[in-house]
PDB file of C-alpha atoms in Angstrom:
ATOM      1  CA  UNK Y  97     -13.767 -25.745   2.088  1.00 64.00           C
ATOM      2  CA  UNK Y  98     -12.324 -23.292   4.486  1.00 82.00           C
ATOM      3  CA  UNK Y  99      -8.722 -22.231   3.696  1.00 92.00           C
ATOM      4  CA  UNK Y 100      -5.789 -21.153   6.125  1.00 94.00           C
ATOM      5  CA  UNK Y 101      -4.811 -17.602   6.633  1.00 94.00           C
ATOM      6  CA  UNK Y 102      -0.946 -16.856   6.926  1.00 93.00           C
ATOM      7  CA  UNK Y 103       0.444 -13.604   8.256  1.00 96.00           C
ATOM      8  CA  UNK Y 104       3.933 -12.869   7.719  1.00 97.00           C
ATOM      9  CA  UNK Y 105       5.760  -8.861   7.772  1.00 97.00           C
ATOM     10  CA  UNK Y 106       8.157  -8.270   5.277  1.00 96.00           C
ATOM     11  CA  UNK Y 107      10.568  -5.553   6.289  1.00 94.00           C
ATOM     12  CA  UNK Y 108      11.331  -3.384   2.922  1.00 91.00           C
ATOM     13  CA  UNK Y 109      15.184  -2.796   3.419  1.00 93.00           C
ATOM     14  CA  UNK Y 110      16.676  -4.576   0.545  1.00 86.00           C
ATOM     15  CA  UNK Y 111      15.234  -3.118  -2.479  1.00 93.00           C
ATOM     16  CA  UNK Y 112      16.842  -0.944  -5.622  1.00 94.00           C
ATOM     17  CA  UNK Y 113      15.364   0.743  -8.496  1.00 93.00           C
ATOM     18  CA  UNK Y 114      16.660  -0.036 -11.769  1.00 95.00           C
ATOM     19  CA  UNK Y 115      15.992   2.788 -13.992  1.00 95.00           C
ATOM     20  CA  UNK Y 116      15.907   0.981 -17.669  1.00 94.00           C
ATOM     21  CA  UNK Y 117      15.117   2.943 -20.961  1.00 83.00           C
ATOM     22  CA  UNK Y 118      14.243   6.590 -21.374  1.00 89.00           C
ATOM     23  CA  UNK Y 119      16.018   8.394 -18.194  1.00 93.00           C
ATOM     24  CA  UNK Y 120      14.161   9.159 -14.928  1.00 92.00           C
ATOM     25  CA  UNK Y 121      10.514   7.515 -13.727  1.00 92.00           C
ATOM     26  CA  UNK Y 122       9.205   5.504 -17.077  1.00 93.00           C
ATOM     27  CA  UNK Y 123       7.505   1.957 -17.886  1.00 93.00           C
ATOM     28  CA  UNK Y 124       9.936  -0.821 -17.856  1.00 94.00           C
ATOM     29  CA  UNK Y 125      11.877  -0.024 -15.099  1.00 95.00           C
ATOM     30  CA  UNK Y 126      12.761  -2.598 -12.002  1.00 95.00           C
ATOM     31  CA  UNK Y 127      12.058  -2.403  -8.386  1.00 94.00           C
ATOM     32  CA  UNK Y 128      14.013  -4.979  -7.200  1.00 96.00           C
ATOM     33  CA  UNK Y 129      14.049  -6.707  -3.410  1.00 96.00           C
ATOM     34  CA  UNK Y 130      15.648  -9.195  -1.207  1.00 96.00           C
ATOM     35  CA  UNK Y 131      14.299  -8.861   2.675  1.00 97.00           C
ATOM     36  CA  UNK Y 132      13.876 -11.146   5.393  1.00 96.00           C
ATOM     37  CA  UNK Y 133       9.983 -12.180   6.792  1.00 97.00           C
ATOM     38  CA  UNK Y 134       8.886 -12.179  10.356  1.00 98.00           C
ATOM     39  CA  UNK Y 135       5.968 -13.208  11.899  1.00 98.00           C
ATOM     40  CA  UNK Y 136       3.222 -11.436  12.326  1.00 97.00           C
ATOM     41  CA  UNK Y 137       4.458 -10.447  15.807  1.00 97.00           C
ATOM     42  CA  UNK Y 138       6.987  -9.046  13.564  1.00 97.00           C
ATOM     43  CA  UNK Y 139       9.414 -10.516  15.861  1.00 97.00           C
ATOM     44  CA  UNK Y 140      10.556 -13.721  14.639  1.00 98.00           C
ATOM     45  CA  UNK Y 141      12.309 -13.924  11.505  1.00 98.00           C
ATOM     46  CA  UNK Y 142      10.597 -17.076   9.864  1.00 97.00           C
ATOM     47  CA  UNK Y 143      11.693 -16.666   6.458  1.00 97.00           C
ATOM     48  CA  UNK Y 144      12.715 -14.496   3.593  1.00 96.00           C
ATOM     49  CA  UNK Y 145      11.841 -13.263  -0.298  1.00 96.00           C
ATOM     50  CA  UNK Y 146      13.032 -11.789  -3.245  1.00 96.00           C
ATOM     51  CA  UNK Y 147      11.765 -10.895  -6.354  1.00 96.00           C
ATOM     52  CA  UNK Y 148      11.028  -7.901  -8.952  1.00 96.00           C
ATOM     53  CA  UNK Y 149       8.158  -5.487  -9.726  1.00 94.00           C
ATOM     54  CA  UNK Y 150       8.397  -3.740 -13.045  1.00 95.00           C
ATOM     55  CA  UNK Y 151       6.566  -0.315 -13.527  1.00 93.00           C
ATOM     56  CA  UNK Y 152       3.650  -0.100 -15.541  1.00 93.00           C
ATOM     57  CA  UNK Y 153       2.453   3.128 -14.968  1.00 91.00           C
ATOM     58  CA  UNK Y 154       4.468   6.580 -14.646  1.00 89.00           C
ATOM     59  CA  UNK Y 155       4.781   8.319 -10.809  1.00 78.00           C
ATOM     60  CA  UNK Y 156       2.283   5.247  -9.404  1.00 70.00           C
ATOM     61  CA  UNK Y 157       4.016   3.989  -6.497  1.00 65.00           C
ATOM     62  CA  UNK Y 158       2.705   0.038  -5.984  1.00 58.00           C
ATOM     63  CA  UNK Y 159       2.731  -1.701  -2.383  1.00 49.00           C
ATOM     64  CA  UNK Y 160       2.809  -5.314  -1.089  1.00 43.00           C
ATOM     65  CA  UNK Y 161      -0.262  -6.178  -2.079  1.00 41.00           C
ATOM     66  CA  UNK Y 162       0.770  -5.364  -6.121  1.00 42.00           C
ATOM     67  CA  UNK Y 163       3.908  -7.976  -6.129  1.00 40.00           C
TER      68      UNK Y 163
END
């Protein structure tokens, strides 16, 4: 069974660290985002997201693909 491919672009504008714990970079703390999601023209604004990403692991930026 073949499955459909979606491509959307977020556009990373509305996000904010939330530094939780032991001061500075540390497990625990939030990245947390609100943007709006285009097509993949990028042109069209078809939708939007939100959500949080909580770090793991010390000075190890993620990307889209880790939310």
């Amino acid at each position: 069974m073949a499955g459909e491919k979606i491509v959307v672009v977020e556009r990373p504008v509305g996000e904010t660290s939330v530094d939780l714990g032991t001061k500075g970079d540390s497990v625990g703390d939030l990245l947390v985002f609100a943007n709006k999601v285009y097509d993949a023209g990028n042109k069209t604004e078809v939708g939007s997201d939100q959500g949080y990403c909580v770090r793991t692991i010390v000075a190890r930026a993620g990307n889209a693909s880790g939310r």
